[in-house]
XYZ file of N, CA and C in Angstrom:
75
model
N 3.851 -0.537 -8.303
C 4.658 -0.527 -6.974
C 5.292 0.868 -6.334
N 4.585 1.630 -8.017
C 5.624 2.657 -7.463
C 4.252 3.666 -6.035
N 3.409 2.534 -6.239
C 2.176 3.045 -4.859
C 2.607 3.088 -3.776
N 3.773 1.984 -3.784
C 4.186 1.866 -2.208
C 4.984 3.032 -1.920
N 5.367 4.255 -2.021
C 6.033 5.185 -1.400
C 4.949 5.992 -0.690
N 3.847 5.751 -1.599
C 2.149 7.115 -1.347
C 2.272 6.047 -0.002
N 1.569 4.728 -0.145
C 1.742 4.070 1.543
C 2.669 4.635 2.683
N 3.431 4.997 2.526
C 5.058 4.896 3.067
C 4.901 6.418 4.163
N 4.563 6.980 2.779
C 4.026 8.507 3.878
C 2.608 8.205 4.393
N 1.439 7.499 4.305
C -0.217 7.931 5.044
C 0.488 7.618 5.897
N 1.604 6.103 6.271
C 1.493 5.287 6.980
C 0.563 4.622 7.553
N 0.094 3.590 6.505
C -0.804 3.101 6.525
C -0.587 1.600 7.233
N -1.110 1.198 7.573
C -1.040 -0.694 7.738
C -0.820 -1.155 7.428
N 0.198 -1.862 7.359
C 0.471 -3.168 6.741
C -0.718 -4.304 5.878
N -1.386 -4.566 6.710
C -2.846 -5.508 6.397
C -3.454 -4.192 5.137
N -3.523 -3.200 5.744
C -4.418 -1.867 3.943
C -3.251 -2.382 3.245
N -1.955 -2.313 3.923
C -1.262 -2.206 2.991
C -1.570 -3.107 1.753
N -1.320 -4.438 2.262
C -1.416 -6.345 1.765
C -2.510 -5.654 0.232
N -3.666 -4.960 1.335
C -5.020 -4.914 0.424
C -5.254 -4.496 -0.791
N -4.688 -3.237 -1.103
C -4.132 -2.445 -2.078
C -3.508 -2.948 -2.829
N -2.040 -3.520 -2.581
C -1.307 -4.546 -3.459
C -1.965 -5.892 -4.192
N -2.876 -6.671 -3.766
C -3.976 -7.635 -3.970
C -4.511 -6.617 -4.911
N -5.577 -5.606 -4.944
C -5.961 -5.167 -5.676
C -5.277 -4.571 -7.567
N -3.845 -3.861 -6.643
C -3.012 -3.174 -7.930
C -2.390 -4.566 -9.190
N -2.439 -5.884 -7.634
C -1.651 -7.012 -9.039
C -3.890 -7.663 -9.441
C-alpha cells in the first residue's frame, strides 16, 4: 500500500493503478 503514493505522484490512471494493486496482492 505504501506504493500508492508513487502512483499518485506519477498521476497514473486509476485503471492502471488497479492492475498494479492486483499484482502486489
